[in-house]
PDB file of C-alpha atoms in Angstrom:
ATOM      1  CA  GLY A   1      85.424 123.349 100.010  1.00 32.00           C
ATOM      2  CA  GLU A   2      85.596 120.072 101.727  1.00 35.00           C
ATOM      3  CA  SER A   3      89.009 118.376 102.021  1.00 43.00           C
ATOM      4  CA  VAL A   4      90.983 115.906 103.794  1.00 53.00           C
ATOM      5  CA  GLY A   5      93.991 117.181 105.747  1.00 50.00           C
ATOM      6  CA  LEU A   6      96.575 116.425 108.156  1.00 41.00           C
ATOM      7  CA  HIS A   7      97.631 117.980 111.608  1.00 45.00           C
ATOM      8  CA  LEU A   8     101.473 117.445 111.204  1.00 47.00           C
ATOM      9  CA  PRO A   9     103.270 117.565 108.038  1.00 82.00           C
ATOM     10  CA  THR A  10     106.255 115.874 109.634  1.00 89.00           C
ATOM     11  CA  LEU A  11     107.186 113.385 112.447  1.00 93.00           C
ATOM     12  CA  SER A  12     110.132 112.095 113.639  1.00 95.00           C
ATOM     13  CA  VAL A  13     109.987 109.099 116.350  1.00 96.00           C
ATOM     14  CA  GLN A  14     112.842 106.970 117.718  1.00 97.00           C
ATOM     15  CA  GLU A  15     113.358 103.216 116.700  1.00 97.00           C
ATOM     16  CA  GLY A  16     110.934 101.028 118.481  1.00 97.00           C
ATOM     17  CA  ASP A  17     108.473 103.507 119.806  1.00 97.00           C
ATOM     18  CA  ASN A  18     105.043 103.916 118.658  1.00 97.00           C
ATOM     19  CA  SER A  19     103.843 106.351 115.575  1.00 97.00           C
ATOM     20  CA  ILE A  20     100.441 107.706 115.403  1.00 97.00           C
ATOM     21  CA  ILE A  21      99.719 109.533 112.296  1.00 96.00           C
ATOM     22  CA  ASN A  22      96.503 111.850 112.157  1.00 94.00           C
ATOM     23  CA  CYS A  23      94.177 113.006 109.852  1.00 93.00           C
ATOM     24  CA  ALA A  24      91.100 115.171 109.643  1.00 92.00           C
ATOM     25  CA  TYR A  25      88.160 114.898 107.317  1.00 90.00           C
ATOM     26  CA  SER A  26      85.262 117.065 106.687  1.00 81.00           C
ATOM     27  CA  ASN A  27      82.790 115.152 104.637  1.00 89.00           C
ATOM     28  CA  SER A  28      80.480 113.701 106.566  1.00 89.00           C
ATOM     29  CA  ALA A  29      79.009 111.519 103.898  1.00 88.00           C
ATOM     30  CA  SER A  30      82.496 109.623 103.535  1.00 91.00           C
ATOM     31  CA  ASP A  31      81.775 106.044 104.419  1.00 91.00           C
ATOM     32  CA  TYR A  32      85.213 104.597 103.512  1.00 93.00           C
ATOM     33  CA  PHE A  33      88.835 105.518 104.538  1.00 95.00           C
ATOM     34  CA  ILE A  34      92.487 104.430 103.741  1.00 96.00           C
ATOM     35  CA  TRP A  35      95.860 104.914 104.314  1.00 97.00           C
ATOM     36  CA  TYR A  36      98.753 104.618 102.148  1.00 97.00           C
ATOM     37  CA  LYS A  37     102.491 104.683 102.714  1.00 97.00           C
ATOM     38  CA  GLN A  38     104.850 106.337  99.809  1.00 95.00           C
ATOM     39  CA  GLU A  39     108.504 105.708  99.957  1.00 94.00           C
ATOM     40  CA  SER A  40     110.982 107.612  98.000  1.00 91.00           C
ATOM     41  CA  GLY A  41     110.689 106.701  94.277  1.00 90.00           C
ATOM     42  CA  LYS A  42     107.732 104.679  94.721  1.00 94.00           C
ATOM     43  CA  GLY A  43     104.004 105.181  94.552  1.00 95.00           C
ATOM     44  CA  PRO A  44     101.623 104.876  97.139  1.00 96.00           C
ATOM     45  CA  GLN A  45     101.301 101.488  98.979  1.00 96.00           C
ATOM     46  CA  PHE A  46      97.794 100.487 100.588  1.00 95.00           C
ATOM     47  CA  ILE A  47      98.418  99.890 104.105  1.00 96.00           C
ATOM     48  CA  ILE A  48      94.837  99.286 105.786  1.00 97.00           C
ATOM     49  CA  ASP A  49      91.521 100.662 105.053  1.00 96.00           C
ATOM     50  CA  ILE A  50      88.106 101.066 107.405  1.00 96.00           C
ATOM     51  CA  ARG A  51      84.493 101.407 106.839  1.00 94.00           C
ATOM     52  CA  SER A  52      82.398 103.682 108.661  1.00 93.00           C
ATOM     53  CA  ASN A  53      80.560 101.080 110.585  1.00 94.00           C
ATOM     54  CA  MET A  54      83.597 100.309 112.250  1.00 96.00           C
ATOM     55  CA  ASP A  55      85.916 102.375 114.946  1.00 96.00           C
ATOM     56  CA  LYS A  56      89.020 100.105 114.868  1.00 98.00           C
ATOM     57  CA  ARG A  57      90.683  97.930 112.573  1.00 98.00           C
ATOM     58  CA  GLN A  58      94.249  96.311 113.136  1.00 97.00           C
ATOM     59  CA  GLY A  59      96.540  94.626 110.845  1.00 95.00           C
ATOM     60  CA  GLN A  60     100.199  93.533 111.027  1.00 93.00           C
ATOM     61  CA  ARG A  61     101.625  96.226 113.528  1.00 96.00           C
ATOM     62  CA  VAL A  62      99.214  99.203 112.039  1.00 98.00           C
ATOM     63  CA  THR A  63      96.013  99.937 113.661  1.00 98.00           C
ATOM     64  CA  VAL A  64      93.372 102.476 112.504  1.00 98.00           C
ATOM     65  CA  LEU A  65      91.080 104.369 114.411  1.00 98.00           C
ATOM     66  CA  LEU A  66      87.802 106.335 113.257  1.00 97.00           C
ATOM     67  CA  ASN A  67      86.239 108.828 115.222  1.00 96.00           C
ATOM     68  CA  LYS A  68      83.049 109.853 113.060  1.00 94.00           C
ATOM     69  CA  THR A  69      81.721 112.390 116.035  1.00 94.00           C
ATOM     70  CA  VAL A  70      85.114 114.360 115.359  1.00 94.00           C
ATOM     71  CA  LYS A  71      85.832 113.121 111.685  1.00 94.00           C
ATOM     72  CA  HIS A  72      89.046 112.076 112.830  1.00 95.00           C
ATOM     73  CA  LEU A  73      91.161 109.267 111.495  1.00 96.00           C
ATOM     74  CA  SER A  74      94.512 107.944 112.829  1.00 97.00           C
ATOM     75  CA  LEU A  75      97.026 105.357 112.134  1.00 98.00           C
ATOM     76  CA  GLN A  76      99.217 103.898 114.634  1.00 98.00           C
ATOM     77  CA  ILE A  77     102.503 101.887 114.002  1.00 98.00           C
ATOM     78  CA  ALA A  78     103.604  99.783 116.577  1.00 98.00           C
ATOM     79  CA  ALA A  79     107.495  99.333 117.195  1.00 97.00           C
ATOM     80  CA  THR A  80     108.433 101.827 114.416  1.00 97.00           C
ATOM     81  CA  GLN A  81     111.173 100.460 112.311  1.00 97.00           C
ATOM     82  CA  PRO A  82     113.744 102.440 109.923  1.00 96.00           C
ATOM     83  CA  GLY A  83     111.758 100.720 106.956  1.00 96.00           C
ATOM     84  CA  ASP A  84     108.413 102.647 108.179  1.00 97.00           C
ATOM     85  CA  SER A  85     110.030 105.955 107.051  1.00 96.00           C
ATOM     86  CA  ALA A  86     107.832 107.304 104.339  1.00 96.00           C
ATOM     87  CA  VAL A  87     104.929 109.890 103.602  1.00 94.00           C
ATOM     88  CA  TYR A  88     102.150 108.595 105.019  1.00 96.00           C
ATOM     89  CA  PHE A  89      98.631 109.596 103.200  1.00 91.00           C
ATOM     90  CA  CYS A  90      94.962 109.240 104.384  1.00 94.00           C
ATOM     91  CA  ALA A  91      92.078 108.969 101.919  1.00 93.00           C
ATOM     92  CA  GLU A  92      88.340 109.247 101.926  1.00 93.00           C
ATOM     93  CA  ASN A  93      85.629 108.080  99.867  1.00 89.00           C
ATOM     94  CA  PRO A  94      82.634 110.220  99.994  1.00 83.00           C
ATOM     95  CA  GLY A  95      79.913 108.092  98.590  1.00 75.00           C
ATOM     96  CA  ASN A  96      80.349 107.140  94.818  1.00 69.00           C
ATOM     97  CA  THR A  97      83.073 109.603  93.813  1.00 75.00           C
ATOM     98  CA  PRO A  98      86.911 108.931  93.615  1.00 81.00           C
ATOM     99  CA  LEU A  99      89.102 108.926  96.839  1.00 87.00           C
ATOM    100  CA  VAL A 100      89.945 112.315  98.180  1.00 89.00           C
ATOM    101  CA  PHE A 101      93.516 112.271  99.433  1.00 90.00           C
ATOM    102  CA  GLY A 102      95.295 114.657 101.769  1.00 86.00           C
ATOM    103  CA  LYS A 103      98.838 116.090 101.643  1.00 83.00           C
ATOM    104  CA  GLY A 104     100.641 113.589 103.416  1.00 89.00           C
ATOM    105  CA  THR A 105     102.737 113.381 106.851  1.00 92.00           C
ATOM    106  CA  ARG A 106     106.557 112.420 106.344  1.00 93.00           C
ATOM    107  CA  LEU A 107     107.491 109.893 109.185  1.00 96.00           C
ATOM    108  CA  SER A 108     111.392 109.954 110.003  1.00 96.00           C
ATOM    109  CA  VAL A 109     112.625 107.299 112.149  1.00 96.00           C
ATOM    110  CA  ILE A 110     115.557 107.704 113.911  1.00 94.00           C
ATOM    111  CA  ALA A 111     117.811 104.831 114.634  1.00 89.00           C
TER     112      ALA A 111
ATOM    113  CA  GLU B   1     105.477  94.369  92.692  1.00 67.00           C
ATOM    114  CA  THR B   2     102.305  96.377  92.878  1.00 77.00           C
ATOM    115  CA  GLY B   3     100.397  94.804  89.999  1.00 95.00           C
ATOM    116  CA  VAL B   4     100.306  97.800  88.241  1.00 97.00           C
ATOM    117  CA  THR B   5     103.186  98.757  85.910  1.00 97.00           C
ATOM    118  CA  GLN B   6     103.724 102.323  84.644  1.00 98.00           C
ATOM    119  CA  THR B   7     106.298 102.864  81.637  1.00 97.00           C
ATOM    120  CA  PRO B   8     108.741 104.848  81.542  1.00 97.00           C
ATOM    121  CA  ARG B   9     109.838 105.683  85.041  1.00 97.00           C
ATOM    122  CA  HIS B  10     111.467 108.764  83.717  1.00 97.00           C
ATOM    123  CA  LEU B  11     110.919 111.205  81.099  1.00 96.00           C
ATOM    124  CA  VAL B  12     112.337 114.437  79.941  1.00 95.00           C
ATOM    125  CA  MET B  13     110.924 116.194  76.840  1.00 93.00           C
ATOM    126  CA  GLY B  14     110.668 119.735  75.579  1.00 90.00           C
ATOM    127  CA  MET B  15     107.626 121.900  75.333  1.00 88.00           C
ATOM    128  CA  THR B  16     107.221 121.222  71.952  1.00 87.00           C
ATOM    129  CA  ASN B  17     107.554 117.218  71.966  1.00 88.00           C
ATOM    130  CA  LYS B  18     104.757 114.789  71.980  1.00 94.00           C
ATOM    131  CA  LYS B  19     105.166 111.438  73.884  1.00 95.00           C
ATOM    132  CA  SER B  20     103.070 109.133  75.778  1.00 97.00           C
ATOM    133  CA  LEU B  21     102.952 107.348  79.175  1.00 98.00           C
ATOM    134  CA  LYS B  22     101.784 103.865  79.618  1.00 98.00           C
ATOM    135  CA  CYS B  23     100.242 102.240  82.529  1.00 98.00           C
ATOM    136  CA  GLU B  24      99.213  98.427  82.528  1.00 98.00           C
ATOM    137  CA  GLN B  25      97.200  96.621  85.543  1.00 97.00           C
ATOM    138  CA  HIS B  26      97.509  92.812  86.028  1.00 96.00           C
ATOM    139  CA  LEU B  27      94.675  93.053  88.972  1.00 95.00           C
ATOM    140  CA  GLY B  28      91.772  92.212  86.864  1.00 94.00           C
ATOM    141  CA  HIS B  29      90.298  95.561  87.972  1.00 93.00           C
ATOM    142  CA  ASN B  30      87.541  97.339  85.969  1.00 91.00           C
ATOM    143  CA  ALA B  31      88.589 101.032  86.554  1.00 92.00           C
ATOM    144  CA  MET B  32      91.807 102.991  86.214  1.00 94.00           C
ATOM    145  CA  TYR B  33      92.884 106.106  86.950  1.00 94.00           C
ATOM    146  CA  TRP B  34      95.454 108.999  86.453  1.00 96.00           C
ATOM    147  CA  TYR B  35      96.890 111.273  89.291  1.00 96.00           C
ATOM    148  CA  LYS B  36      99.609 114.207  88.977  1.00 95.00           C
ATOM    149  CA  GLN B  37     101.506 114.725  92.206  1.00 94.00           C
ATOM    150  CA  SER B  38     103.390 117.843  92.493  1.00 90.00           C
ATOM    151  CA  ALA B  39     105.887 118.583  95.598  1.00 81.00           C
ATOM    152  CA  LYS B  40     103.689 119.759  98.880  1.00 70.00           C
ATOM    153  CA  LYS B  41     100.387 119.423  97.247  1.00 80.00           C
ATOM    154  CA  PRO B  42      97.603 116.238  97.625  1.00 84.00           C
ATOM    155  CA  LEU B  43      97.335 114.062  94.918  1.00 90.00           C
ATOM    156  CA  GLU B  44      95.270 115.505  91.917  1.00 91.00           C
ATOM    157  CA  LEU B  45      92.998 113.313  90.363  1.00 93.00           C
ATOM    158  CA  MET B  46      93.211 113.843  86.464  1.00 94.00           C
ATOM    159  CA  PHE B  47      90.922 111.081  84.380  1.00 93.00           C
ATOM    160  CA  VAL B  48      88.871 108.164  85.560  1.00 91.00           C
ATOM    161  CA  TYR B  49      87.886 105.184  83.445  1.00 91.00           C
ATOM    162  CA  ASN B  50      85.274 102.819  84.267  1.00 85.00           C
ATOM    163  CA  PHE B  51      84.908  99.613  82.018  1.00 77.00           C
ATOM    164  CA  LYS B  52      86.738 101.599  79.461  1.00 71.00           C
ATOM    165  CA  GLU B  53      84.646 104.426  79.591  1.00 76.00           C
ATOM    166  CA  GLN B  54      85.837 107.965  80.899  1.00 77.00           C
ATOM    167  CA  THR B  55      83.860 108.989  83.831  1.00 75.00           C
ATOM    168  CA  GLU B  56      85.676 111.676  85.356  1.00 74.00           C
ATOM    169  CA  ASN B  57      87.643 114.775  83.647  1.00 75.00           C
ATOM    170  CA  ASN B  58      88.980 117.094  86.547  1.00 75.00           C
ATOM    171  CA  SER B  59      88.977 120.115  84.334  1.00 84.00           C
ATOM    172  CA  VAL B  60      92.444 118.630  83.140  1.00 92.00           C
ATOM    173  CA  PRO B  61      94.042 120.832  80.124  1.00 93.00           C
ATOM    174  CA  SER B  62      93.502 119.305  76.401  1.00 93.00           C
ATOM    175  CA  ARG B  63      97.307 118.907  76.206  1.00 95.00           C
ATOM    176  CA  PHE B  64      96.787 115.924  78.208  1.00 96.00           C
ATOM    177  CA  SER B  65      94.758 113.383  76.326  1.00 95.00           C
ATOM    178  CA  PRO B  66      94.097 110.062  78.070  1.00 95.00           C
ATOM    179  CA  GLU B  67      93.387 106.741  76.145  1.00 95.00           C
ATOM    180  CA  CYS B  68      92.130 103.466  77.461  1.00 94.00           C
ATOM    181  CA  PRO B  69      91.828 100.712  74.879  1.00 93.00           C
ATOM    182  CA  ASN B  70      90.855  98.070  77.366  1.00 92.00           C
ATOM    183  CA  SER B  71      90.435  97.529  81.028  1.00 90.00           C
ATOM    184  CA  SER B  72      93.922  96.645  81.496  1.00 95.00           C
ATOM    185  CA  HIS B  73      95.666  99.275  79.617  1.00 96.00           C
ATOM    186  CA  LEU B  74      95.639 103.185  80.198  1.00 96.00           C
ATOM    187  CA  PHE B  75      97.702 105.629  78.365  1.00 97.00           C
ATOM    188  CA  LEU B  76      98.313 109.462  78.862  1.00 97.00           C
ATOM    189  CA  HIS B  77      99.381 111.387  75.495  1.00 97.00           C
ATOM    190  CA  LEU B  78     101.277 114.638  75.957  1.00 96.00           C
ATOM    191  CA  HIS B  79     101.793 117.421  73.811  1.00 93.00           C
ATOM    192  CA  THR B  80     102.663 121.061  74.028  1.00 93.00           C
ATOM    193  CA  LEU B  81     103.643 120.632  77.846  1.00 93.00           C
ATOM    194  CA  GLN B  82     104.499 123.612  79.981  1.00 94.00           C
ATOM    195  CA  PRO B  83     107.246 123.819  82.704  1.00 93.00           C
ATOM    196  CA  GLU B  84     104.651 123.648  85.449  1.00 93.00           C
ATOM    197  CA  ASP B  85     103.493 120.111  84.179  1.00 95.00           C
ATOM    198  CA  SER B  86     106.888 118.684  85.586  1.00 95.00           C
ATOM    199  CA  ALA B  87     105.498 116.145  88.418  1.00 96.00           C
ATOM    200  CA  LEU B  88     105.239 112.746  88.725  1.00 96.00           C
ATOM    201  CA  TYR B  89     102.303 110.855  86.802  1.00 98.00           C
ATOM    202  CA  LEU B  90     100.455 108.209  88.696  1.00 97.00           C
ATOM    203  CA  CYS B  91      98.293 105.289  87.525  1.00 97.00           C
ATOM    204  CA  ALA B  92      96.079 103.419  89.831  1.00 96.00           C
ATOM    205  CA  SER B  93      93.536 100.741  89.364  1.00 95.00           C
ATOM    206  CA  SER B  94      90.543  99.560  91.507  1.00 92.00           C
ATOM    207  CA  GLN B  95      87.757  97.172  91.486  1.00 89.00           C
ATOM    208  CA  GLU B  96      84.474  99.310  91.504  1.00 79.00           C
ATOM    209  CA  GLY B  97      80.859  98.727  91.881  1.00 67.00           C
ATOM    210  CA  GLN B  98      81.087  96.957  95.231  1.00 59.00           C
ATOM    211  CA  GLY B  99      81.388  99.973  97.827  1.00 61.00           C
ATOM    212  CA  GLY B 100      84.834 101.949  98.680  1.00 68.00           C
ATOM    213  CA  ARG B 101      87.792  99.682  97.397  1.00 82.00           C
ATOM    214  CA  PRO B 102      91.244 100.804  97.543  1.00 88.00           C
ATOM    215  CA  GLN B 103      93.175 102.044  94.612  1.00 92.00           C
ATOM    216  CA  HIS B 104      96.420 100.375  93.841  1.00 95.00           C
ATOM    217  CA  PHE B 105      99.328 102.360  92.226  1.00 97.00           C
ATOM    218  CA  GLY B 106     101.674 101.951  89.960  1.00 97.00           C
ATOM    219  CA  ASP B 107     105.171 103.697  90.559  1.00 97.00           C
ATOM    220  CA  GLY B 108     104.585 106.553  88.395  1.00 97.00           C
ATOM    221  CA  THR B 109     106.446 108.484  85.801  1.00 98.00           C
ATOM    222  CA  ARG B 110     108.700 111.256  86.734  1.00 97.00           C
ATOM    223  CA  LEU B 111     108.074 113.548  83.910  1.00 96.00           C
ATOM    224  CA  SER B 112     110.603 116.910  83.574  1.00 95.00           C
ATOM    225  CA  ILE B 113     109.676 119.454  81.134  1.00 93.00           C
ATOM    226  CA  LEU B 114     112.457 121.624  79.769  1.00 90.00           C
TER     227      LEU B 114
END
């Protein structure tokens, strides 16, 4: 079946470096994508979203890139900080259906 | 503060008990959701309510019974649960009807079945 997936289950980065978390999706009908951050003991927290009519969107220290040709989504975090340590999920919205979530990537920041 | 409050945060129950999970959203949204989150699995959608009407039931066993009395409150009634039902249960809300919109999550109820 179609699914949202992540290339790497874990990612370790040095504090101050940039982080890139990748996500592959397979449903070509998806027109809306979201990145969530989930810290230990908390629910997923909305970070940034992007619609399929865009290929890049920037927030505070975060950038989401969308490549519809290869069905790939990435989250870039600039100057990664210890507080960025968490599990990051991507989610896609294939039209008028609920969001489909990936498994998540655990980001560990090394001080 | 996410605007979505879940109680209790932790719940331990036996397989013969009956308990309920509560969710309240303060965001003025018109849709609410229940998800199950187990280790090393993607979020599993259980139920969706749109304008208080259930619009999705993802083949969830009948031992889970949702209730949505109004657009701000959502309950999940539990009875005769199994050990494999131990998980984090997350509630979310969103404003539907305007194209894709993010769901906002509560911090979940950690459920342990003895």
